[in-house]
Coordinates of C-alpha atoms in Angstrom, one line a residue:
M21 CA -22.2 -25.9 17.8
S22 CA -23.7 -26.1 21.3
V23 CA -26.2 -23.5 22.5
S24 CA -23.8 -22.2 25.1
R25 CA -21.0 -21.8 22.6
S26 CA -23.3 -20.1 20.1
R27 CA -24.4 -17.7 22.8
F28 CA -20.8 -17.0 23.7
R29 CA -20.0 -16.2 20.1
T30 CA -22.9 -13.8 19.8
L31 CA -22.0 -12.0 23.0
A32 CA -18.3 -11.8 22.0
L33 CA -19.2 -10.2 18.6
A34 CA -21.7 -7.9 20.2
T35 CA -19.1 -6.8 22.8
A36 CA -16.5 -6.2 20.2
I37 CA -18.8 -4.1 18.0
A38 CA -20.1 -2.1 21.0
T39 CA -16.5 -1.4 22.1
V40 CA -15.5 -0.1 18.7
V41 CA -18.6 2.1 18.7
L42 CA -17.8 3.3 22.2
F43 CA -14.4 4.6 21.2
A44 CA -15.8 6.0 17.9
I45 CA -18.1 8.1 20.1
G46 CA -15.0 8.9 22.2
G47 CA -13.6 10.5 19.0
L48 CA -16.8 12.5 18.6
V49 CA -16.4 13.7 22.2
R50 CA -12.8 14.7 21.5
G51 CA -13.5 16.3 18.1
T52 CA -16.4 18.4 19.4
G53 CA -14.6 19.5 22.5
S54 CA -17.2 17.7 24.7
G55 CA -14.8 16.1 27.1
L56 CA -16.1 18.2 30.0
G57 CA -19.7 18.2 28.8
C58 CA -20.5 16.3 31.9
S59 CA -18.6 18.1 34.7
T60 CA -19.0 15.4 37.3
W61 CA -18.7 11.6 37.5
P62 CA -20.7 9.3 37.6
G63 CA -23.5 11.9 37.3
C64 CA -23.4 14.2 34.4
E65 CA -23.9 17.4 36.4
P66 CA -23.9 18.3 40.1
G67 CA -26.9 16.7 41.7
R68 CA -28.1 15.3 38.3
L69 CA -27.5 11.8 36.7
F70 CA -28.7 12.9 33.3
P71 CA -27.6 15.9 31.2
S72 CA -29.5 19.1 31.1
G73 CA -29.8 19.0 27.3
T74 CA -26.8 21.0 25.9
V75 CA -25.1 19.5 22.9
H76 CA -21.8 18.8 24.6
S77 CA -23.4 17.2 27.6
L78 CA -25.5 14.9 25.4
I79 CA -22.5 13.8 23.4
E80 CA -20.5 13.1 26.6
F81 CA -23.4 11.3 28.2
S82 CA -23.9 9.1 25.1
H83 CA -20.3 8.1 25.6
R84 CA -20.9 7.1 29.2
G85 CA -24.2 5.3 28.2
M86 CA -22.3 3.2 25.6
A87 CA -19.6 2.5 28.2
F88 CA -22.3 1.1 30.5
L89 CA -23.6 -1.1 27.7
V90 CA -20.1 -2.4 27.0
A91 CA -19.7 -3.1 30.7
V92 CA -22.9 -5.2 30.7
L93 CA -22.0 -7.0 27.5
S94 CA -18.4 -7.8 28.7
A95 CA -19.7 -9.2 32.0
L96 CA -22.2 -11.4 30.1
T97 CA -19.5 -12.5 27.8
G98 CA -17.2 -13.5 30.7
V99 CA -20.0 -15.5 32.2
A100 CA -20.7 -17.2 28.9
A101 CA -17.0 -18.0 28.5
I102 CA -16.9 -19.6 31.9
R103 CA -19.7 -21.9 30.9
S104 CA -18.5 -22.8 27.3
E105 CA -14.8 -22.2 27.1
R106 CA -13.4 -23.9 30.2
R107 CA -11.2 -26.1 28.0
S108 CA -9.8 -23.2 26.1
P109 CA -7.9 -21.0 28.6
S110 CA -6.4 -18.9 25.8
V111 CA -10.0 -17.7 25.1
L112 CA -11.5 -18.0 28.6
W113 CA -9.2 -15.7 30.4
P114 CA -9.2 -12.8 27.9
A115 CA -13.0 -13.0 27.9
V116 CA -13.1 -12.8 31.7
L117 CA -10.6 -10.0 31.6
A118 CA -12.8 -7.7 29.5
F119 CA -15.0 -6.6 32.4
P120 CA -12.2 -5.5 34.7
L121 CA -10.7 -3.6 31.8
V122 CA -14.0 -1.8 31.2
M123 CA -14.1 -0.9 34.9
A124 CA -10.5 0.4 34.8
Q125 CA -11.4 2.4 31.7
A126 CA -14.3 4.0 33.6
G127 CA -12.1 4.8 36.6
L128 CA -9.6 6.5 34.3
G129 CA -12.4 8.4 32.6
A130 CA -13.3 9.8 36.0
V131 CA -9.7 10.9 36.6
V132 CA -9.6 12.5 33.2
V133 CA -12.6 14.6 34.1
A134 CA -11.2 15.4 37.6
T135 CA -7.9 16.6 36.1
D136 CA -9.5 18.7 33.3
L137 CA -8.2 16.6 30.5
D138 CA -4.6 16.3 31.6
A139 CA -2.6 15.1 28.6
W140 CA -1.0 12.1 30.4
W141 CA -4.2 10.9 32.0
V142 CA -5.9 11.2 28.6
T143 CA -3.1 9.1 27.1
A144 CA -3.4 6.5 29.9
H145 CA -7.2 6.4 29.3
F146 CA -6.5 5.6 25.6
V147 CA -3.9 3.0 26.5
V148 CA -6.5 1.0 28.4
A149 CA -8.9 1.6 25.5
L150 CA -6.4 0.0 23.1
L151 CA -6.0 -3.0 25.5
L152 CA -9.8 -3.3 25.8
I153 CA -10.4 -3.2 22.1
A154 CA -7.5 -5.7 21.5
D155 CA -9.0 -8.0 24.2
V156 CA -12.6 -8.1 22.9
T157 CA -11.4 -8.3 19.3
F158 CA -9.2 -11.2 20.1
V159 CA -12.1 -13.0 21.9
A160 CA -14.5 -12.3 19.1
A161 CA -12.0 -13.5 16.4
C162 CA -11.4 -16.7 18.4
S163 CA -15.1 -17.3 18.8
V164 CA -15.7 -16.9 15.1
A165 CA -12.8 -19.3 14.3
S166 CA -14.2 -21.9 16.8
G167 CA -17.6 -21.5 15.2
A168 CA -16.1 -22.2 11.8
A169 CA -14.3 -25.2 13.1
T170 CA -17.4 -26.8 14.5
T171 CA -19.7 -26.1 11.6
T172 CA -17.4 -27.3 8.8
D173 CA -15.5 -30.5 8.2
V174 CA -12.3 -28.6 7.8
I175 CA -11.6 -25.3 9.6
D176 CA -10.8 -22.4 7.3
V177 CA -7.3 -22.5 8.8
G178 CA -6.5 -25.9 7.4
A179 CA -8.3 -25.5 4.2
T180 CA -6.5 -22.5 2.8
D181 CA -3.9 -20.8 4.8
G182 CA -1.7 -18.4 2.9
T183 CA 0.1 -17.7 6.1
D184 CA 2.7 -19.4 8.3
R185 CA 4.7 -18.7 11.4
S186 CA 6.6 -15.9 9.7
F187 CA 3.3 -14.2 8.6
S188 CA 2.0 -14.6 12.2
R189 CA 5.1 -12.7 13.4
L190 CA 4.6 -10.1 10.7
A191 CA 0.9 -9.6 11.7
L192 CA 1.9 -9.3 15.3
V193 CA 4.6 -6.7 14.5
T194 CA 2.2 -4.8 12.4
A195 CA -0.4 -4.7 15.2
T196 CA 2.3 -3.5 17.6
I197 CA 3.5 -0.7 15.4
V198 CA -0.1 0.4 14.8
G199 CA -0.7 0.4 18.5
L200 CA 2.4 2.6 19.1
L201 CA 1.2 4.9 16.3
L202 CA -2.2 5.3 18.0
L203 CA -0.6 5.9 21.4
V204 CA 1.7 8.7 20.1
G205 CA -1.3 10.1 18.2
T206 CA -3.3 10.2 21.4
Y207 CA -0.6 12.1 23.2
V208 CA -0.4 14.5 20.2
R209 CA -4.1 15.2 20.4
A210 CA -4.2 15.4 24.2
S211 CA -1.4 17.9 24.3
S212 CA -3.0 20.0 21.5
A213 CA 0.0 19.6 19.2
Q214 CA -1.9 18.5 16.1
L215 CA -1.0 21.8 14.3
V216 CA 2.5 22.2 15.5
F217 CA 3.2 21.8 11.8
T218 CA 0.7 23.5 9.5
D219 CA 1.9 21.8 6.3
W220 CA 1.5 18.3 5.1
P221 CA 3.3 16.0 4.3
L222 CA 6.2 18.3 5.2
M223 CA 6.9 19.7 8.6
D224 CA 7.8 23.4 8.5
G225 CA 8.8 22.8 4.9
R226 CA 11.1 20.0 5.8
L227 CA 11.0 16.2 5.9
V228 CA 12.9 16.2 9.2
P229 CA 12.0 19.2 11.3
T230 CA 13.8 20.9 14.1
L231 CA 12.9 18.6 17.0
G232 CA 12.0 19.4 20.5
G233 CA 8.8 19.3 22.6
A234 CA 5.6 18.9 20.6
A235 CA 7.5 18.8 17.3
T236 CA 9.2 15.6 18.4
A237 CA 5.9 13.9 19.2
M238 CA 4.4 14.9 15.8
F239 CA 7.5 13.8 13.9
L240 CA 7.5 10.5 15.7
H241 CA 3.8 10.1 14.9
R242 CA 4.4 10.6 11.2
V243 CA 7.4 8.3 11.1
L244 CA 5.4 5.6 12.8
A245 CA 2.6 6.2 10.3
A246 CA 5.0 5.6 7.4
I247 CA 6.4 2.4 9.0
A248 CA 2.9 1.1 9.8
L249 CA 1.8 1.8 6.2
L250 CA 4.7 -0.3 4.9
L251 CA 3.9 -3.1 7.3
V252 CA 0.2 -3.1 6.4
M253 CA 1.1 -3.2 2.7
W254 CA 3.5 -6.0 3.4
T255 CA 0.9 -8.1 5.2
A256 CA -1.7 -7.5 2.4
I257 CA 0.8 -8.7 -0.2
R258 CA 2.0 -11.7 1.9
V259 CA -1.4 -13.0 2.7
R260 CA -2.6 -12.7 -1.0
T261 CA 0.4 -14.5 -2.5
G262 CA 0.9 -17.6 -0.4
T263 CA 0.6 -21.0 -2.0
R264 CA -2.7 -21.4 -0.1
R265 CA -4.7 -18.4 1.0
H266 CA -6.9 -18.0 4.0
P267 CA -10.0 -16.0 2.9
R268 CA -10.5 -14.4 6.3
S269 CA -6.9 -13.2 6.4
V270 CA -7.3 -11.8 2.9
R271 CA -10.4 -9.8 3.8
L272 CA -8.9 -8.5 7.0
S273 CA -5.6 -7.4 5.4
T274 CA -7.4 -5.8 2.5
A275 CA -9.7 -3.9 5.0
A276 CA -6.6 -2.8 7.0
L277 CA -4.9 -1.4 3.9
V278 CA -8.0 0.4 2.6
L279 CA -8.7 1.9 6.0
F280 CA -5.1 3.0 6.4
G281 CA -5.0 4.7 3.0
V282 CA -8.2 6.6 3.9
Q283 CA -6.8 7.4 7.3
I284 CA -3.7 9.0 5.8
M285 CA -5.8 11.4 3.7
V286 CA -8.1 12.1 6.7
G287 CA -4.9 12.9 8.8
A288 CA -3.8 15.3 6.0
T289 CA -7.3 16.9 6.0
N290 CA -7.0 17.5 9.8
V291 CA -4.0 19.7 9.0
W292 CA -5.5 21.3 5.9
T293 CA -8.9 22.2 7.6
R294 CA -7.2 23.3 10.8
L295 CA -8.9 20.5 12.9
R296 CA -12.5 20.8 11.7
P297 CA -14.6 18.6 14.1
W298 CA -15.7 16.2 11.4
A299 CA -12.1 15.6 10.3
V300 CA -11.0 14.9 13.9
V301 CA -13.9 12.6 14.6
A302 CA -13.2 10.6 11.4
H303 CA -9.5 10.4 12.3
V304 CA -10.2 8.9 15.7
A305 CA -13.0 6.6 14.4
L306 CA -10.7 5.2 11.7
S307 CA -8.0 4.7 14.2
V308 CA -10.2 2.5 16.3
L309 CA -11.4 0.5 13.2
I310 CA -7.8 0.0 12.0
W311 CA -6.7 -1.2 15.4
A312 CA -9.5 -3.7 15.7
T313 CA -8.8 -4.9 12.2
V314 CA -5.0 -5.5 12.7
V315 CA -5.6 -7.2 16.0
A316 CA -8.2 -9.5 14.4
L317 CA -5.7 -10.2 11.6
A318 CA -2.9 -11.0 14.1
T319 CA -5.3 -13.3 16.0
V320 CA -6.4 -15.2 12.9
A321 CA -2.7 -15.5 11.8
S322 CA -1.6 -16.8 15.3
R323 CA -4.3 -19.4 15.3
I324 CA -3.4 -20.6 11.8
A325 CA 0.3 -20.9 12.2
P326 CA 0.6 -23.8 14.7
G327 CA 0.8 -27.2 13.1
Q328 CA 1.0 -25.9 9.5
P329 CA 3.3 -27.4 6.9
Q330 CA 6.6 -25.8 6.1
S331 CA 6.3 -22.2 5.2
E332 CA 6.7 -21.1 1.6
Q333 CA 10.0 -19.5 2.6
D334 CA 11.3 -22.8 3.9
S335 CA 10.0 -24.8 1.0
D336 CA 11.7 -22.6 -1.5
E337 CA 15.1 -22.7 0.2
T338 CA 17.8 -24.1 -2.0
T339 CA 19.2 -27.5 -0.9
G340 CA 22.5 -27.2 -2.7
E341 CA 25.7 -25.4 -1.8
R342 CA 25.5 -22.0 -0.3
P343 CA 25.7 -19.4 -3.2
S344 CA 28.8 -17.2 -3.4
L345 CA 28.6 -13.5 -2.5
R346 CA 29.0 -12.7 -6.2
D347 CA 26.1 -14.9 -7.2
T348 CA 23.9 -13.5 -4.4
V349 CA 24.7 -9.9 -5.5
T350 CA 24.0 -10.8 -9.1
A351 CA 20.7 -12.3 -8.2
Y352 CA 19.5 -9.2 -6.3
Y353 CA 20.7 -7.0 -9.1
R354 CA 18.7 -9.1 -11.6
L355 CA 15.7 -8.9 -9.3
T356 CA 15.5 -5.2 -10.0
K357 CA 15.2 -5.8 -13.8
P358 CA 18.0 -3.4 -14.7
R359 CA 17.2 -3.1 -18.4
I360 CA 13.7 -1.9 -17.6
V361 CA 15.1 0.5 -15.0
L362 CA 17.5 2.0 -17.6
L363 CA 14.6 2.4 -20.0
L364 CA 12.6 4.2 -17.4
L365 CA 15.5 6.6 -16.6
I366 CA 15.8 7.5 -20.3
T367 CA 12.6 9.5 -19.9
T368 CA 13.7 11.2 -16.6
V369 CA 16.7 13.3 -17.7
P370 CA 15.1 14.8 -20.8
A371 CA 12.1 15.9 -18.7
M372 CA 14.5 17.6 -16.3
L373 CA 16.3 19.4 -19.2
L374 CA 13.0 20.6 -20.6
A375 CA 11.7 21.7 -17.2
A376 CA 15.0 23.6 -16.5
E377 CA 15.1 24.9 -20.1
G378 CA 18.8 24.0 -20.0
L379 CA 21.1 21.9 -17.9
P380 CA 20.1 21.5 -14.2
S381 CA 22.5 20.9 -11.4
P382 CA 24.6 17.7 -12.1
W383 CA 24.0 16.8 -8.4
L384 CA 20.2 17.1 -8.9
I385 CA 20.3 14.9 -12.0
L386 CA 22.4 12.3 -10.2
A387 CA 20.2 12.3 -7.1
T388 CA 17.0 12.0 -9.2
L389 CA 18.5 9.1 -11.2
V390 CA 19.7 7.2 -8.1
G391 CA 16.4 7.7 -6.3
G392 CA 14.4 6.8 -9.4
A393 CA 16.4 3.7 -10.1
A394 CA 15.9 2.5 -6.5
A395 CA 12.1 3.2 -6.8
A396 CA 11.9 1.3 -10.1
G397 CA 14.0 -1.6 -8.7
S398 CA 11.7 -1.8 -5.7
A399 CA 8.6 -2.1 -7.9
N400 CA 10.3 -4.7 -10.1
S401 CA 11.5 -6.7 -7.1
I402 CA 8.0 -6.9 -5.6
N403 CA 6.6 -7.7 -9.0
M404 CA 8.9 -10.6 -9.3
Y405 CA 7.8 -11.8 -5.9
L406 CA 4.1 -11.6 -6.9
D407 CA 4.7 -13.2 -10.3
R408 CA 7.0 -16.0 -9.3
D409 CA 4.4 -18.7 -10.0
I410 CA 3.8 -17.6 -13.6
D411 CA 7.5 -16.8 -14.1
A412 CA 8.2 -20.5 -13.3
I413 CA 5.9 -21.5 -16.2
M414 CA 7.0 -19.1 -18.9
R415 CA 10.1 -20.0 -20.8
R416 CA 11.2 -16.3 -21.1
T417 CA 11.2 -15.9 -17.3
R418 CA 12.2 -19.3 -15.9
Q419 CA 15.7 -18.2 -15.2
R420 CA 14.8 -15.2 -13.1
P421 CA 16.1 -15.2 -9.5
L422 CA 13.0 -16.6 -7.8
P423 CA 12.0 -19.4 -10.2
S424 CA 15.7 -20.5 -10.3
H425 CA 15.7 -20.4 -6.4
A426 CA 18.7 -18.0 -6.4
I427 CA 16.7 -15.9 -3.7
T428 CA 13.9 -17.0 -1.4
P429 CA 10.6 -15.2 -2.0
E430 CA 10.5 -13.7 1.5
H431 CA 14.0 -12.1 1.0
A432 CA 12.9 -10.7 -2.4
L433 CA 9.8 -9.1 -0.9
R434 CA 11.8 -7.7 2.0
F435 CA 14.4 -6.3 -0.4
G436 CA 11.8 -4.7 -2.5
F437 CA 10.2 -2.9 0.5
V438 CA 13.6 -1.7 1.9
L439 CA 14.6 -0.4 -1.6
G440 CA 11.3 1.4 -2.0
A441 CA 11.5 3.0 1.5
T442 CA 15.1 4.0 0.8
A443 CA 14.1 5.5 -2.5
F444 CA 11.3 7.6 -1.0
Y445 CA 13.4 8.9 1.8
F446 CA 16.4 9.7 -0.5
L447 CA 14.3 11.5 -3.0
A448 CA 12.5 13.4 -0.3
V449 CA 15.7 14.6 1.2
A450 CA 18.0 15.0 -1.8
V451 CA 15.4 16.2 -4.3
N452 CA 11.9 17.2 -3.1
V453 CA 8.9 15.6 -1.5
L454 CA 6.7 15.8 -4.7
A455 CA 9.3 13.8 -6.7
A456 CA 9.4 11.3 -3.8
L457 CA 5.6 11.0 -3.7
L458 CA 5.4 10.5 -7.4
A459 CA 8.0 7.7 -7.3
L460 CA 6.1 6.1 -4.4
S461 CA 2.8 6.3 -6.3
A462 CA 4.5 4.5 -9.3
I463 CA 5.6 1.7 -7.0
G464 CA 2.1 1.4 -5.5
F465 CA 0.4 1.5 -8.9
Y466 CA 2.7 -1.0 -10.5
V467 CA 2.4 -3.4 -7.5
F468 CA -1.3 -3.1 -6.4
V469 CA -3.1 -2.0 -9.6
Y470 CA -1.1 -3.6 -12.3
T471 CA 0.5 -6.7 -10.9
M472 CA -2.0 -7.7 -8.2
W473 CA -5.2 -6.7 -10.0
L474 CA -5.1 -6.0 -13.7
K475 CA -2.4 -8.4 -15.0
R476 CA -4.4 -11.6 -14.3
T477 CA -7.9 -10.3 -14.8
T478 CA -8.1 -8.2 -18.1
A479 CA -6.6 -7.9 -21.5
Q480 CA -6.3 -4.2 -20.9
N481 CA -3.7 -4.8 -18.2
I482 CA -0.8 -3.3 -20.0
V483 CA -2.8 -0.4 -21.2
I484 CA -3.8 0.8 -17.8
G485 CA -0.7 -0.6 -16.0
G486 CA 1.5 1.4 -18.4
A487 CA 0.8 4.5 -16.3
A488 CA 3.4 3.3 -13.7
G489 CA 6.1 3.3 -16.4
A490 CA 5.2 6.8 -17.5
V491 CA 5.7 8.4 -14.0
P492 CA 9.5 8.9 -14.3
A493 CA 8.8 11.8 -16.7
L494 CA 6.7 13.4 -14.0
V495 CA 9.4 12.7 -11.4
G496 CA 12.0 14.4 -13.6
W497 CA 9.9 17.5 -14.1
A498 CA 9.0 17.7 -10.4
A499 CA 12.6 17.3 -9.4
V500 CA 13.5 20.6 -11.2
T501 CA 10.4 22.7 -10.6
G502 CA 8.8 21.2 -7.4
T503 CA 5.5 21.3 -9.4
L504 CA 3.8 19.7 -12.4
A505 CA 2.9 21.4 -15.7
W506 CA 1.3 20.5 -19.0
P507 CA 4.5 19.7 -20.8
A508 CA 5.2 17.1 -18.1
V509 CA 1.7 15.7 -18.5
V510 CA 2.2 15.4 -22.3
L511 CA 5.5 13.5 -21.7
F512 CA 3.7 11.2 -19.3
G513 CA 1.0 10.6 -22.0
I514 CA 3.6 9.8 -24.7
V515 CA 5.1 7.0 -22.6
F516 CA 1.7 5.9 -21.6
V517 CA 0.5 5.5 -25.2
W518 CA 3.9 4.0 -26.3
T519 CA 3.7 1.2 -23.7
P520 CA 0.9 -1.0 -25.3
P521 CA 2.3 -1.3 -28.8
H522 CA 5.8 -1.8 -27.4
F523 CA 4.7 -4.6 -25.1
W524 CA 2.2 -6.2 -27.4
A525 CA 4.9 -6.8 -30.0
L526 CA 6.7 -8.8 -27.3
A527 CA 3.5 -10.5 -26.1
M528 CA 2.8 -11.8 -29.7
R529 CA 6.1 -13.6 -29.7
F530 CA 5.4 -15.3 -26.3
S531 CA 1.6 -15.7 -26.5
G532 CA 1.9 -19.4 -25.9
D533 CA 3.7 -18.7 -22.6
Y534 CA 1.1 -16.2 -21.5
A535 CA -1.7 -18.7 -22.4
A536 CA 0.0 -21.5 -20.4
A537 CA 0.4 -19.2 -17.4
G538 CA -3.2 -18.0 -17.5
V539 CA -2.3 -14.3 -18.2
P540 CA -4.9 -12.7 -20.4
M541 CA -2.6 -10.7 -22.6
L542 CA -4.3 -9.3 -25.7
P543 CA -2.9 -11.8 -28.2
V544 CA -4.2 -14.6 -25.9
V545 CA -7.7 -13.2 -25.4
R546 CA -8.4 -11.4 -28.7
G547 CA -6.0 -13.2 -31.1
E548 CA -3.2 -12.0 -33.3
A549 CA -5.3 -10.1 -35.8
E550 CA -6.9 -7.9 -33.2
T551 CA -3.5 -7.3 -31.5
Q552 CA -2.0 -6.2 -34.9
R553 CA -4.9 -3.8 -35.4
Q554 CA -4.5 -2.4 -31.8
I555 CA -0.7 -1.9 -32.3
L556 CA -1.4 0.1 -35.5
L557 CA -4.1 2.2 -33.8
Y558 CA -1.9 3.0 -30.8
S559 CA 1.1 3.8 -33.0
L560 CA -1.1 6.5 -34.8
V561 CA -2.2 7.9 -31.4
L562 CA 1.4 7.9 -30.3
F563 CA 2.4 9.9 -33.4
A564 CA -0.2 12.5 -32.6
A565 CA 0.7 12.7 -28.9
T566 CA 4.3 13.4 -29.7
L567 CA 3.2 16.3 -31.9
V568 CA 1.1 17.8 -29.1
L569 CA 4.3 18.5 -27.2
V570 CA 5.4 20.9 -29.9
P571 CA 3.0 23.7 -29.0
V572 CA 2.6 22.8 -25.4
G573 CA 6.3 22.5 -24.6
H574 CA 7.4 25.2 -27.2
M575 CA 9.6 22.7 -28.9
G576 CA 12.0 23.7 -31.6
P577 CA 13.1 22.1 -34.9
V578 CA 15.3 19.4 -33.3
Y579 CA 12.4 17.7 -31.5
T580 CA 9.8 18.4 -34.2
T581 CA 12.0 16.7 -36.9
A582 CA 12.7 13.7 -34.6
A583 CA 9.0 13.3 -33.7
V584 CA 8.0 13.3 -37.4
V585 CA 10.8 11.0 -38.6
L586 CA 10.7 8.6 -35.6
G587 CA 6.9 8.6 -35.4
G588 CA 6.6 7.9 -39.2
S589 CA 9.0 5.0 -38.8
F590 CA 7.1 3.6 -35.9
V591 CA 3.8 3.8 -37.8
Y592 CA 5.4 2.2 -40.9
R593 CA 6.7 -0.8 -38.9
A594 CA 3.3 -1.1 -37.1
L595 CA 1.6 -1.1 -40.6
Q596 CA 3.9 -3.9 -41.7
V597 CA 3.0 -6.0 -38.6
W598 CA -0.7 -5.3 -39.3
R599 CA -0.3 -6.6 -42.8
S600 CA 1.6 -9.7 -41.8
A601 CA 2.7 -10.5 -38.3
D602 CA 5.5 -12.9 -38.8
D603 CA 8.0 -13.3 -36.0
A604 CA 10.7 -11.3 -37.7
R605 CA 8.5 -8.2 -38.1
T606 CA 7.2 -8.3 -34.5
R607 CA 10.8 -8.7 -33.2
R608 CA 11.9 -5.7 -35.3
L609 CA 9.0 -3.6 -34.1
F610 CA 9.8 -4.4 -30.4
A611 CA 13.5 -3.6 -30.9
F612 CA 12.7 -0.4 -32.7
S613 CA 10.2 0.7 -30.1
I614 CA 13.0 0.9 -27.5
L615 CA 15.3 2.9 -29.9
Y616 CA 12.3 5.1 -30.7
L617 CA 11.7 6.1 -27.0
A618 CA 15.3 6.7 -26.4
G619 CA 15.6 8.8 -29.6
L620 CA 12.5 10.8 -29.0
F621 CA 13.4 11.7 -25.4
G622 CA 16.9 12.3 -26.5
A623 CA 15.6 14.9 -28.9
V624 CA 13.6 16.5 -26.1
G625 CA 16.8 17.0 -24.1
V626 CA 18.8 18.3 -27.1
D627 CA 16.0 20.6 -28.0
A628 CA 16.0 22.0 -24.5
L629 CA 19.7 22.5 -24.5
V630 CA 20.1 24.2 -27.9
R631 CA 17.1 26.6 -27.7
P632 CA 18.0 30.3 -27.5

């Protein structure tokens, strides 16, 4: 790398970092109410360049001092770009543009002070801030990519991409939606409408409030936040599951997802703490970091896409005849793993009956089942997208829609996201927000914790990952009561403890497939003998867990008898497998485990209906 290009890269990175710090300090100014700490411009006070020493004036003056530093760095970066990037106009002109943007930002800052923080001028000030951050982040990302290209034989882009033109478009759309979210959020702050709703995540106790004035702005802000979260999640999944992954894109998408998750909780804290200064400052600072991160991701994606091979979506397209509508519908139906969905719903209705101590509204039951089925189908669809490589290897899963090319991966992922968003909205409107949030948490846990993290890294994958399958019991309870209670937790625990012996019985039959696919299931990692022992131990814990529900849920003789008889039968079959794990016994244990769960939860429902 030439000296001039190296200097340009250093200046570009310094300018980007200083700009992010500048606007983080801007959040401090806003959060502490120091916007008029300096009453004049460019001096801090009448007849004085520097502040007199009050806290507000010092905070505001530090903001102006950092702005001056950014102006100097942006000017130096522009000069360096003219010397080293003449052959790269896509980098040269943004680098040169940074200094005029800083000057425009300073001019708008003066107007903001002169108009006593008028909401529209504050918003305009932030618009230019977003443009400036996007500009310097773009330049810095390009300079880093250029540095990688000149210091390695093969640029990161060509070595491992994990992205294509469709991902480049997705990253750009994500950055655009995040930008709109920040703009609306700025107007909400500037117009002092942050507490127009004093509850979270609801708005005056509703998912869709009465609109008008500040309420409309806040509602739009939360809707954009939900859309942006989905898009950030989508980019994180897409970039991690391509046939070839670009490590810089993986890091940026992961950072964006983590920052966005923290930002949501900080946003809620703003409401809960009634705008405590530290919460406001953290909210603004995280906004700036998220914006810089998604712009950097969009930049990296755009510079990777040109000249790449066919995208994964294109390469997976079927070359035969166009499938019929019936075949397509069937493929999407299979994508949701309907048998697993049915098994999950078996635990929902009995939990509702127990919570209601009788029969709830038929409409409530139907709405909860429909929303729960959609949520489970969403998680399963995304799981199939993520596992399509190992599904193609395993005999048991080769005929699933993606390995058989009945559906393209991109369409499967899109279907899963749409189904999940629909499930959340439907449950929130037709049931309640707690049930919707629980269903959403199950999707997130199953996708990110189990499928993307645990499944391919630890033999305890199904033990921890089983929590996602136990959530429907909580959803059923919350649907009736709007809260959670200890009986619901015990029902969750029963399904959680039931999952490992149920699944390990299946995994023992297909351990060769899991070994070939590189999935560290317990029979593959620890062997059959240890798996048999673990199945027996978990069946004993399961038996004990079912009895805990008797005093906690005030269960009657119907459930108690079923728990003892079914639990004893489960332990007996597990004991047989422990003594001799032939294929017939493991198959019988797996089949019985399904009947066991249905019978046990059926007894929960009957017990709730017949109790006096």
